[in-house]
């Protein structure tokens, strides 16, 4: 059967009339901020105090967009006769967001929780060279990182905390037994005298 001439036009006009009667869902972005999911990936924030300059994030980055510079600093001995310690001091921590593919590998491999996802997404620049953000700018985004979700009250206690609690309970029981023995020993001496 041959199509009726003009049926495509009629169908197009019907679609147009249907959508004209519906409410618009377009968000006027600069005026209205979007409602992002709580743990959305926007930009990477740096908690500098936790960074030990282990370089794991830079080594694991598939794009090689993390630049870290450091130097060693010698700390004096904590106790007399002890040996001096050396530690790495962070000089530069920069991420080139023009290369970053937002995979999150750097955040996952960081053993000291120094990198976090921030939901900030408004960091566009007019020059691509300005997309390399240094540690002071990365630290500013740390304050926009949302708090982690609360633990499930019915969840099993982590094994590290359970082991620490077990050890603390043993020490408390040993101290209580020692106190009980020390208080009962003078009474036995009084009874025997």
Coordinates of N, CA, C and O in Angstrom, one line a residue:
X1 N 0.8 -1.2 0.0 CA 0.0 0.0 0.0 C 0.9 1.2 0.0 O 1.8 1.3 0.8
X2 N 0.6 2.2 -0.8 CA 1.4 3.4 -0.9 C 1.0 4.3 0.2 O -0.1 4.5 0.6
X3 N 2.0 5.0 0.7 CA 1.8 6.0 1.8 C 1.0 7.2 1.3 O 1.1 7.6 0.1
X4 N 0.1 7.7 2.2 CA -0.7 8.8 1.8 C 0.2 10.0 1.8 O 1.0 10.3 2.7
X5 N 0.1 10.8 0.7 CA 0.9 12.0 0.6 C 0.6 13.0 1.7 O -0.6 13.3 2.1
X6 N 1.7 13.4 2.4 CA 1.5 14.4 3.5 C 1.3 13.8 4.9 O 1.2 14.5 5.9
X7 N 1.3 12.4 5.0 CA 1.2 11.8 6.3 C 2.3 12.0 7.2 O 2.2 12.2 8.4
X8 N 3.6 12.1 6.6 CA 4.7 12.4 7.4 C 4.7 13.8 8.0 O 5.0 14.0 9.2
X9 N 4.2 14.7 7.3 CA 4.0 16.1 7.8 C 3.0 16.1 8.9 O 3.2 16.8 9.9
X10 N 1.9 15.4 8.8 CA 0.8 15.4 9.8 C 1.4 14.8 11.1 O 1.1 15.2 12.2
X11 N 2.2 13.7 10.9 CA 2.8 13.1 12.1 C 3.7 14.0 12.8 O 3.7 14.1 14.1
X12 N 4.5 14.7 12.1 CA 5.5 15.7 12.7 C 4.7 16.8 13.4 O 5.1 17.2 14.5
X13 N 3.7 17.3 12.8 CA 2.9 18.4 13.5 C 2.2 17.9 14.7 O 2.1 18.6 15.7
X14 N 1.8 16.6 14.7 CA 1.1 16.0 15.9 C 2.2 15.9 17.0 O 1.8 16.2 18.2
X15 N 3.4 15.5 16.7 CA 4.4 15.5 17.8 C 4.7 16.9 18.3 O 4.8 17.1 19.5
X16 N 4.7 17.9 17.4 CA 5.0 19.2 17.8 C 3.9 19.7 18.8 O 4.1 20.4 19.8
X17 N 2.6 19.5 18.4 CA 1.5 19.9 19.2 C 1.5 19.2 20.6 O 1.2 19.8 21.6
X18 N 1.9 17.9 20.6 CA 1.9 17.2 21.9 C 3.0 17.8 22.8 O 2.8 18.0 24.0
X19 N 4.2 18.1 22.3 CA 5.3 18.6 23.2 C 5.0 20.1 23.5 O 5.6 20.5 24.5
X20 N 4.3 20.8 22.8 CA 4.0 22.2 23.1 C 3.1 22.3 24.4 O 3.2 23.3 25.1
X21 N 2.3 21.3 24.6 CA 1.4 21.4 25.8 C 2.1 20.9 27.1 O 1.5 21.1 28.1
X22 N 3.2 20.2 27.0 CA 3.9 19.7 28.2 C 4.8 20.8 28.8 O 5.2 21.8 28.1
X23 N 5.0 20.7 30.1 CA 5.9 21.6 30.8 C 7.3 21.4 30.3 O 7.8 20.2 30.2
X24 N 8.1 22.4 30.2 CA 9.5 22.3 29.8 C 10.3 21.8 30.9 O 10.1 22.1 32.1
X25 N 11.3 20.9 30.6 CA 12.2 20.4 31.6 C 13.6 20.9 31.5 O 14.5 20.4 32.1
X26 N 13.8 21.9 30.7 CA 15.1 22.5 30.5 C 15.5 23.3 31.7 O 14.8 24.1 32.2
X27 N 16.7 23.0 32.3 CA 17.2 23.7 33.4 C 18.0 24.9 32.9 O 18.9 24.7 32.1
X28 N 17.7 26.0 33.4 CA 18.5 27.2 33.0 C 19.7 27.3 33.8 O 19.8 27.9 34.9
X29 N 20.8 26.6 33.3 CA 22.0 26.3 34.1 C 22.6 27.5 34.9 O 22.7 27.3 36.1
X30 N 23.0 28.5 34.3 CA 23.7 29.5 35.2 C 22.9 30.0 36.3 O 23.3 30.3 37.4
X31 N 21.6 30.1 36.0 CA 20.7 30.7 37.1 C 20.2 29.6 38.1 O 20.1 29.9 39.2
X32 N 20.1 28.4 37.6 CA 19.6 27.3 38.4 C 20.7 26.2 38.4 O 21.1 25.7 37.4
X33 N 21.3 25.9 39.6 CA 22.3 24.9 39.7 C 21.7 23.5 39.7 O 20.6 23.3 40.2
X34 N 22.3 22.6 39.0 CA 21.8 21.2 38.9 C 21.9 20.5 40.2 O 22.8 20.8 41.0
X35 N 21.0 19.6 40.4 CA 21.0 18.7 41.6 C 21.9 17.5 41.2 O 21.4 16.6 40.6
X36 N 23.1 17.5 41.7 CA 24.0 16.4 41.4 C 23.8 15.2 42.4 O 23.4 15.5 43.6
X37 N 24.2 14.0 42.0 CA 24.2 12.9 43.0 C 25.2 13.2 44.1 O 26.2 13.9 43.9
X38 N 25.0 12.7 45.3 CA 25.9 13.1 46.4 C 27.4 12.8 46.2 O 28.3 13.5 46.6
X39 N 27.7 11.7 45.5 CA 29.1 11.3 45.3 C 29.5 11.4 43.9 O 30.3 10.6 43.4
X40 N 29.1 12.5 43.2 CA 29.4 12.7 41.8 C 30.9 13.0 41.6 O 31.5 13.6 42.5
X41 N 31.4 12.7 40.5 CA 32.8 13.0 40.2 C 32.9 14.3 39.5 O 32.6 14.5 38.3
X42 N 33.5 15.3 40.1 CA 33.7 16.6 39.5 C 35.1 16.9 39.3 O 35.6 16.9 38.2
X43 N 35.8 17.1 40.4 CA 37.2 17.5 40.4 C 37.9 16.8 41.6 O 37.2 16.4 42.5
X44 N 39.2 16.6 41.5 CA 39.9 15.9 42.6 C 40.5 16.9 43.6 O 41.1 17.9 43.2
X45 N 40.1 16.7 44.9 CA 40.6 17.5 45.9 C 41.8 16.8 46.7 O 41.8 15.6 46.8
X46 N 42.7 17.6 47.2 CA 43.9 17.1 47.8 C 43.9 17.5 49.3 O 43.8 18.7 49.6
X47 N 44.0 16.5 50.2 CA 44.2 16.7 51.6 C 45.6 16.6 51.9 O 46.2 15.5 52.1
X48 N 46.3 17.7 51.9 CA 47.8 17.7 51.8 C 48.4 17.1 53.1 O 49.5 16.5 53.0
X49 N 47.8 17.2 54.2 CA 48.4 16.7 55.5 C 48.5 15.2 55.4 O 49.4 14.6 56.1
X50 N 47.7 14.5 54.6 CA 47.8 13.0 54.6 C 48.7 12.5 53.5 O 49.1 11.4 53.5
X51 N 49.2 13.4 52.6 CA 50.1 13.0 51.5 C 51.5 12.7 52.1 O 52.1 13.6 52.7
X52 N 52.0 11.5 51.8 CA 53.4 11.2 52.2 C 54.3 11.1 51.1 O 55.4 10.7 51.2
X53 N 53.9 11.6 49.9 CA 54.7 11.7 48.7 C 55.2 10.2 48.3 O 56.3 10.0 48.0
X54 N 54.3 9.3 48.4 CA 54.6 7.9 48.1 C 54.6 7.7 46.5 O 55.1 6.7 46.1
X55 N 54.1 8.6 45.8 CA 54.0 8.7 44.3 C 53.2 7.6 43.7 O 53.2 7.3 42.5
X56 N 52.4 6.9 44.5 CA 51.5 5.8 43.9 C 50.5 6.4 42.9 O 50.3 5.8 41.9
X57 N 49.9 7.5 43.3 CA 48.9 8.1 42.4 C 49.5 8.5 41.0 O 49.0 8.2 40.0
X58 N 50.7 9.1 41.1 CA 51.4 9.5 39.8 C 51.8 8.3 39.0 O 51.7 8.3 37.7
X59 N 52.3 7.2 39.7 CA 52.7 6.0 38.9 C 51.5 5.2 38.3 O 51.6 4.6 37.2
X60 N 50.4 5.2 39.0 CA 49.3 4.4 38.5 C 48.4 5.2 37.5 O 47.5 4.6 36.9
X61 N 48.6 6.5 37.4 CA 47.7 7.3 36.5 C 48.0 6.9 35.1 O 49.1 6.9 34.6
X62 N 46.9 6.4 34.4 CA 47.2 6.0 33.0 C 47.5 7.1 32.0 O 48.0 6.9 31.0
X63 N 47.1 8.4 32.4 CA 47.4 9.5 31.5 C 48.6 10.3 31.9 O 49.0 11.2 31.2
X64 N 49.3 9.9 33.0 CA 50.4 10.6 33.5 C 50.1 12.1 33.7 O 50.9 13.0 33.2
X65 N 49.0 12.5 34.3 CA 48.7 13.9 34.4 C 48.9 14.4 35.8 O 48.6 15.6 36.1
X66 N 49.5 13.6 36.7 CA 49.8 14.1 38.1 C 51.3 14.3 38.2 O 52.1 13.5 37.8
X67 N 51.6 15.5 38.6 CA 53.0 15.9 38.8 C 53.3 16.2 40.2 O 52.7 17.0 40.9
X68 N 54.4 15.4 40.7 CA 54.7 15.5 42.2 C 56.2 15.8 42.3 O 57.0 15.1 41.6
X69 N 56.6 16.8 43.1 CA 58.0 17.1 43.4 C 58.1 17.1 44.9 O 57.2 17.6 45.6
X70 N 59.2 16.6 45.4 CA 59.4 16.6 46.9 C 60.9 16.6 47.2 O 61.8 16.5 46.3
X71 N 61.2 16.8 48.4 CA 62.6 16.7 48.9 C 62.6 16.0 50.2 O 61.6 15.9 50.9
X72 N 63.8 15.5 50.6 CA 63.9 14.8 51.9 C 64.3 15.8 53.0 O 65.2 16.7 52.7
X73 N 63.8 15.6 54.1 CA 64.1 16.5 55.3 C 64.5 15.6 56.4 O 63.8 14.6 56.7
X74 N 65.6 15.9 57.1 CA 66.1 15.1 58.2 C 65.5 15.6 59.5 O 65.6 16.8 59.8
X75 N 64.9 14.8 60.3 CA 64.3 15.1 61.6 C 65.3 14.7 62.7 O 65.9 13.6 62.6
X76 N 65.5 15.5 63.7 CA 66.4 15.1 64.8 C 65.8 13.9 65.6 O 64.6 13.6 65.5
X77 N 66.7 13.2 66.3 CA 66.3 12.1 67.1 C 65.2 12.4 68.1 O 65.3 13.5 68.8
X78 N 64.2 11.6 68.3 CA 63.2 11.9 69.3 C 63.7 11.7 70.7 O 63.3 12.4 71.6
X79 N 64.5 10.7 70.9 CA 65.1 10.4 72.2 C 66.6 10.5 72.1 O 67.2 10.3 71.1
X80 N 67.2 10.9 73.3 CA 68.7 10.9 73.2 C 69.3 9.5 72.9 O 68.8 8.5 73.4
X81 N 70.2 9.5 72.0 CA 70.9 8.3 71.6 C 70.1 7.6 70.4 O 70.6 6.6 69.9
X82 N 69.0 8.2 70.0 CA 68.2 7.6 68.9 C 68.8 8.1 67.6 O 69.7 8.9 67.5
X83 N 68.3 7.5 66.5 CA 68.8 7.9 65.2 C 67.9 9.0 64.6 O 66.7 9.0 64.9
X84 N 68.5 9.7 63.7 CA 67.7 10.7 63.0 C 66.8 10.0 61.9 O 67.1 9.0 61.4
X85 N 65.7 10.7 61.7 CA 64.8 10.1 60.7 C 64.7 11.1 59.5 O 65.0 12.3 59.6
X86 N 64.4 10.5 58.4 CA 64.2 11.4 57.2 C 62.7 11.2 56.7 O 62.2 10.1 56.8
X87 N 62.2 12.2 56.2 CA 60.8 12.2 55.7 C 60.7 13.0 54.4 O 61.5 13.9 54.2
X88 N 59.8 12.6 53.5 CA 59.6 13.4 52.3 C 58.7 14.5 52.6 O 57.7 14.4 53.3
X89 N 59.0 15.7 52.0 CA 58.2 16.9 52.1 C 57.7 17.3 50.7 O 58.5 17.3 49.8
X90 N 56.4 17.5 50.7 CA 55.8 17.8 49.4 C 56.1 19.2 48.9 O 55.9 20.2 49.7
X91 N 56.7 19.3 47.8 CA 57.0 20.7 47.2 C 55.9 21.1 46.2 O 55.5 22.2 46.1
X92 N 55.5 20.1 45.3 CA 54.6 20.4 44.3 C 53.7 19.2 44.1 O 54.1 18.1 44.0
X93 N 52.4 19.5 44.0 CA 51.4 18.5 43.6 C 50.5 19.1 42.7 O 49.8 20.1 43.0
X94 N 50.5 18.7 41.4 CA 49.6 19.3 40.4 C 48.9 18.3 39.6 O 49.5 17.2 39.4
X95 N 47.7 18.6 39.1 CA 47.0 17.7 38.2 C 46.6 18.5 37.0 O 46.1 19.6 37.1
X96 N 46.9 17.9 35.8 CA 46.6 18.5 34.6 C 45.2 18.0 34.1 O 45.1 16.9 33.6
X97 N 44.2 18.8 34.4 CA 42.8 18.3 34.1 C 42.5 18.3 32.6 O 41.5 17.9 32.1
X98 N 43.4 18.9 31.7 CA 43.2 18.8 30.3 C 43.6 17.4 29.8 O 43.2 17.0 28.8
X99 N 44.4 16.6 30.6 CA 44.7 15.3 30.3 C 43.9 14.2 31.1 O 43.8 13.1 30.6
X100 N 43.5 14.6 32.2 CA 42.8 13.7 33.1 C 41.5 13.1 32.5 O 40.8 13.8 31.9
X101 N 41.3 11.8 32.6 CA 40.1 11.2 32.1 C 39.2 10.8 33.2 O 38.2 10.1 33.0
X102 N 39.4 11.3 34.5 CA 38.5 11.1 35.6 C 38.2 9.7 35.9 O 37.0 9.3 36.2
X103 N 39.2 8.8 35.8 CA 39.0 7.4 36.0 C 38.9 7.1 37.5 O 38.3 6.1 38.0
X104 N 39.6 7.9 38.4 CA 39.6 7.7 39.8 C 40.6 6.7 40.3 O 40.6 6.4 41.5
X105 N 41.5 6.2 39.5 CA 42.5 5.3 39.9 C 43.4 5.9 41.0 O 43.7 5.3 42.0
X106 N 43.8 7.2 40.8 CA 44.6 7.8 41.8 C 44.0 7.9 43.2 O 44.7 7.7 44.2
X107 N 42.7 8.1 43.2 CA 42.0 8.1 44.5 C 41.9 6.7 45.1 O 42.1 6.6 46.3
X108 N 41.7 5.7 44.3 CA 41.6 4.4 44.8 C 42.9 3.8 45.3 O 42.9 3.1 46.3
X109 N 44.0 4.2 44.7 CA 45.3 3.6 45.1 C 46.0 4.4 46.2 O 46.9 3.9 46.8
X110 N 45.5 5.5 46.6 CA 46.1 6.3 47.6 C 45.9 5.6 49.0 O 44.8 5.5 49.4
X111 N 47.0 5.2 49.6 CA 46.9 4.4 50.8 C 46.7 5.3 52.0 O 46.4 4.8 53.1
X112 N 46.8 6.6 51.9 CA 46.7 7.5 53.0 C 45.5 8.4 53.0 O 45.5 9.4 53.7
X113 N 44.6 8.2 52.1 CA 43.4 9.0 51.9 C 43.7 10.5 51.8 O 43.3 11.4 52.5
X114 N 44.6 10.8 50.8 CA 44.9 12.2 50.5 C 44.2 12.8 49.3 O 44.1 14.0 49.2
X115 N 43.6 12.0 48.5 CA 42.8 12.4 47.3 C 41.4 12.0 47.5 O 41.0 10.9 47.9
X116 N 40.5 12.9 47.1 CA 39.0 12.7 47.2 C 38.3 13.3 46.0 O 38.8 14.3 45.4
X117 N 37.1 12.8 45.7 CA 36.3 13.4 44.6 C 35.5 14.5 45.2 O 34.9 14.4 46.3
X118 N 35.5 15.6 44.5 CA 34.7 16.8 44.9 C 33.6 16.9 43.8 O 33.9 16.7 42.7
X119 N 32.4 17.3 44.2 CA 31.4 17.5 43.2 C 31.5 18.8 42.4 O 30.7 19.0 41.5
X120 N 32.5 19.6 42.7 CA 32.7 20.8 41.9 C 32.9 20.5 40.5 O 33.7 19.7 40.1
X121 N 32.2 21.2 39.6 CA 32.4 21.0 38.2 C 32.6 22.3 37.4 O 32.9 22.3 36.2
X122 N 32.6 23.4 38.1 CA 32.7 24.7 37.4 C 34.1 25.2 37.5 O 34.4 26.1 38.3
X123 N 35.0 24.6 36.7 CA 36.4 25.1 36.8 C 36.9 25.3 35.4 O 38.1 25.0 35.1
X124 N 36.1 25.7 34.5 CA 36.5 25.9 33.1 C 37.4 27.1 33.0 O 37.3 28.0 33.8
X125 N 38.3 27.0 32.0 CA 39.3 28.1 31.8 C 39.3 28.5 30.3 O 38.9 27.7 29.5
X126 N 39.7 29.7 30.1 CA 39.8 30.1 28.7 C 41.1 29.6 28.0 O 41.1 29.6 26.8
X127 N 42.1 29.3 28.8 CA 43.4 28.8 28.3 C 43.6 27.4 28.8 O 43.5 27.2 30.0
X128 N 44.0 26.5 27.9 CA 44.2 25.1 28.3 C 45.3 25.0 29.3 O 45.4 24.1 30.1
X129 N 46.3 25.9 29.2 CA 47.4 25.8 30.1 C 47.0 26.1 31.6 O 47.7 25.7 32.5
X130 N 45.9 26.7 31.8 CA 45.5 27.0 33.1 C 44.7 25.9 33.8 O 44.3 25.9 34.9
X131 N 44.5 24.8 33.0 CA 43.9 23.6 33.6 C 44.8 22.7 34.4 O 44.4 21.7 34.9
X132 N 46.1 23.1 34.5 CA 47.0 22.4 35.4 C 46.9 23.1 36.7 O 47.3 24.2 36.9
X133 N 46.2 22.4 37.7 CA 45.9 23.0 39.0 C 46.9 22.6 40.0 O 47.2 21.4 40.2
X134 N 47.5 23.5 40.7 CA 48.5 23.3 41.7 C 47.9 22.9 43.0 O 46.6 23.0 43.2
X135 N 48.7 22.6 44.0 CA 48.1 22.0 45.3 C 47.3 23.0 46.0 O 46.4 22.6 46.8
X136 N 47.5 24.3 45.9 CA 46.7 25.3 46.7 C 45.3 25.3 46.1 O 44.3 25.3 46.9
X137 N 45.1 25.1 44.8 CA 43.8 25.1 44.2 C 43.1 23.7 44.5 O 41.9 23.7 44.8
X138 N 43.9 22.7 44.5 CA 43.3 21.4 44.8 C 42.9 21.3 46.3 O 41.9 20.6 46.6
X139 N 43.6 22.0 47.1 CA 43.2 22.0 48.6 C 41.9 22.8 48.8 O 41.1 22.4 49.7
X140 N 41.7 23.8 48.0 CA 40.4 24.6 48.1 C 39.2 23.7 47.9 O 38.2 23.9 48.5
X141 N 39.3 22.7 46.9 CA 38.2 21.9 46.6 C 38.0 20.8 47.7 O 37.0 20.2 47.8
X142 N 39.0 20.6 48.6 CA 38.8 19.7 49.7 C 37.6 20.0 50.6 O 37.0 19.2 51.1
X143 N 37.3 21.3 50.7 CA 36.2 21.8 51.6 C 34.9 21.5 50.9 O 33.9 21.6 51.6
X144 N 34.8 21.2 49.7 CA 33.5 20.9 49.0 C 33.3 19.4 48.9 O 32.2 19.0 48.4
X145 N 34.2 18.6 49.4 CA 34.0 17.1 49.4 C 33.0 16.7 50.5 O 33.1 17.1 51.6
X146 N 31.9 16.0 50.0 CA 30.9 15.6 51.0 C 31.4 14.6 52.0 O 32.3 13.8 51.7
X147 N 30.8 14.6 53.1 CA 31.1 13.6 54.2 C 30.8 12.2 53.7 O 29.8 12.0 52.9
X148 N 31.5 11.2 54.1 CA 31.2 9.8 53.6 C 29.8 9.4 54.2 O 29.4 9.9 55.2
X149 N 29.1 8.5 53.5 CA 27.8 8.1 54.0 C 28.0 7.4 55.4 O 29.1 6.7 55.6
X150 N 27.0 7.5 56.2 CA 27.1 6.8 57.5 C 27.1 5.3 57.3 O 26.5 4.7 56.4
X151 N 27.8 4.6 58.3 CA 27.8 3.2 58.2 C 26.5 2.6 58.6 O 25.7 3.2 59.4
X152 N 26.2 1.5 58.0 CA 25.0 0.8 58.3 C 25.0 0.3 59.8 O 26.0 -0.5 60.1
X153 N 24.1 0.6 60.6 CA 24.2 0.2 62.0 C 24.1 -1.3 62.2 O 24.6 -1.9 63.2
X154 N 23.6 -2.0 61.2 CA 23.5 -3.5 61.3 C 24.7 -4.2 60.6 O 24.8 -5.4 60.6
X155 N 25.6 -3.4 60.1 CA 26.8 -3.9 59.4 C 27.8 -4.6 60.4 O 27.8 -4.2 61.6
X156 N 28.5 -5.5 59.9 CA 29.5 -6.2 60.7 C 30.7 -5.2 61.0 O 31.1 -4.4 60.2
X157 N 31.2 -5.3 62.3 CA 32.3 -4.4 62.6 C 33.5 -4.7 61.9 O 33.8 -5.9 61.7
X158 N 34.3 -3.7 61.4 CA 35.5 -4.1 60.7 C 36.5 -4.9 61.5 O 36.5 -4.7 62.7
X159 N 37.2 -5.8 60.9 CA 38.1 -6.7 61.6 C 39.2 -6.0 62.4 O 39.6 -6.5 63.4
X160 N 39.6 -4.9 61.9 CA 40.7 -4.1 62.6 C 40.2 -3.6 63.9 O 40.8 -3.6 64.9
X161 N 38.9 -3.0 63.8 CA 38.3 -2.4 65.1 C 38.0 -3.6 66.0 O 38.2 -3.4 67.2
X162 N 37.5 -4.7 65.5 CA 37.2 -5.8 66.4 C 38.4 -6.3 67.1 O 38.4 -6.6 68.3
X163 N 39.5 -6.4 66.4 CA 40.8 -6.9 67.0 C 41.3 -5.9 68.0 O 41.7 -6.3 69.1
X164 N 41.2 -4.6 67.7 CA 41.6 -3.6 68.7 C 40.7 -3.6 69.9 O 41.2 -3.5 71.1
X165 N 39.4 -3.8 69.8 CA 38.5 -3.9 70.9 C 38.8 -5.1 71.7 O 38.8 -5.0 73.0
X166 N 39.1 -6.2 71.1 CA 39.4 -7.5 71.8 C 40.7 -7.3 72.7 O 40.7 -7.7 73.8
X167 N 41.7 -6.7 72.1 CA 42.9 -6.4 72.8 C 42.7 -5.5 74.0 O 43.2 -5.7 75.1
X168 N 41.9 -4.4 73.7 CA 41.6 -3.5 74.8 C 40.8 -4.1 75.9 O 41.1 -3.9 77.1
X169 N 39.9 -5.0 75.6 CA 39.2 -5.7 76.6 C 40.1 -6.7 77.5 O 39.9 -6.7 78.7
X170 N 41.0 -7.3 76.8 CA 42.0 -8.2 77.5 C 42.8 -7.4 78.5 O 43.0 -7.8 79.6
X171 N 43.3 -6.2 78.0 CA 44.1 -5.3 78.9 C 43.3 -4.8 80.0 O 43.8 -4.8 81.2
X172 N 42.1 -4.4 79.8 CA 41.2 -3.9 80.9 C 41.0 -5.1 81.9 O 41.0 -4.8 83.1
X173 N 40.7 -6.3 81.4 CA 40.5 -7.4 82.3 C 41.7 -7.7 83.2 O 41.7 -8.0 84.4
X174 N 42.9 -7.6 82.5 CA 44.2 -7.9 83.2 C 44.4 -6.8 84.3 O 44.9 -7.1 85.4
X175 N 44.1 -5.6 84.0 CA 44.3 -4.5 84.9 C 43.3 -4.6 86.1 O 43.7 -4.4 87.3
X176 N 42.1 -5.0 85.8 CA 41.1 -5.2 86.9 C 41.5 -6.4 87.8 O 41.4 -6.3 89.0
X177 N 42.1 -7.4 87.2 CA 42.5 -8.6 88.0 C 43.7 -8.1 88.9 O 43.8 -8.5 90.0
X178 N 44.6 -7.3 88.3 CA 45.8 -6.9 89.1 C 45.3 -6.0 90.2 O 45.9 -6.1 91.3
X179 N 44.4 -5.1 90.0 CA 43.8 -4.3 91.0 C 43.1 -5.1 92.1 O 43.3 -4.8 93.3
X180 N 42.4 -6.1 91.7 CA 41.7 -7.0 92.7 C 42.7 -7.7 93.5 O 42.5 -7.9 94.8
X181 N 43.8 -8.2 92.9 CA 44.9 -8.9 93.7 C 45.6 -7.9 94.7 O 45.9 -8.3 95.8
X182 N 45.8 -6.7 94.2 CA 46.5 -5.8 95.1 C 45.7 -5.3 96.2 O 46.2 -5.0 97.3
X183 N 44.4 -5.2 96.0 CA 43.5 -4.8 97.2 C 43.2 -6.0 98.1 O 43.0 -5.8 99.3
X184 N 43.3 -7.2 97.6 CA 43.0 -8.4 98.4 C 44.3 -8.8 99.2 O 44.2 -9.4 100.3
X185 N 45.4 -8.5 98.7 CA 46.7 -8.9 99.4 C 46.8 -8.2 100.8 O 47.1 -8.9 101.8
X186 N 46.5 -6.9 100.9 CA 46.6 -6.3 102.3 C 45.6 -6.8 103.2 O 45.9 -7.0 104.4
X187 N 44.4 -7.2 102.7 CA 43.4 -7.8 103.6 C 43.8 -9.1 104.2 O 43.6 -9.5 105.3
X188 N 44.5 -10.0 103.3 CA 45.0 -11.3 103.8 C 46.1 -11.1 104.8 O 46.1 -11.8 105.8
X189 N 46.9 -10.1 104.7 CA 48.0 -9.8 105.6 C 47.4 -9.4 106.9 O 47.8 -9.7 108.0
X190 N 46.3 -8.6 106.9 CA 45.6 -8.1 108.1 C 45.0 -9.3 108.8 O 45.0 -9.4 110.0
X191 N 44.4 -10.2 108.0 CA 43.7 -11.4 108.6 C 44.7 -12.3 109.3 O 44.4 -12.9 110.3
X192 N 45.9 -12.4 108.6 CA 46.9 -13.3 109.1 C 47.6 -12.8 110.4 O 48.2 -13.5 111.2
X193 N 47.6 -11.5 110.6 CA 48.3 -10.9 111.7 C 47.5 -10.8 112.9 O 46.9 -11.4 113.6

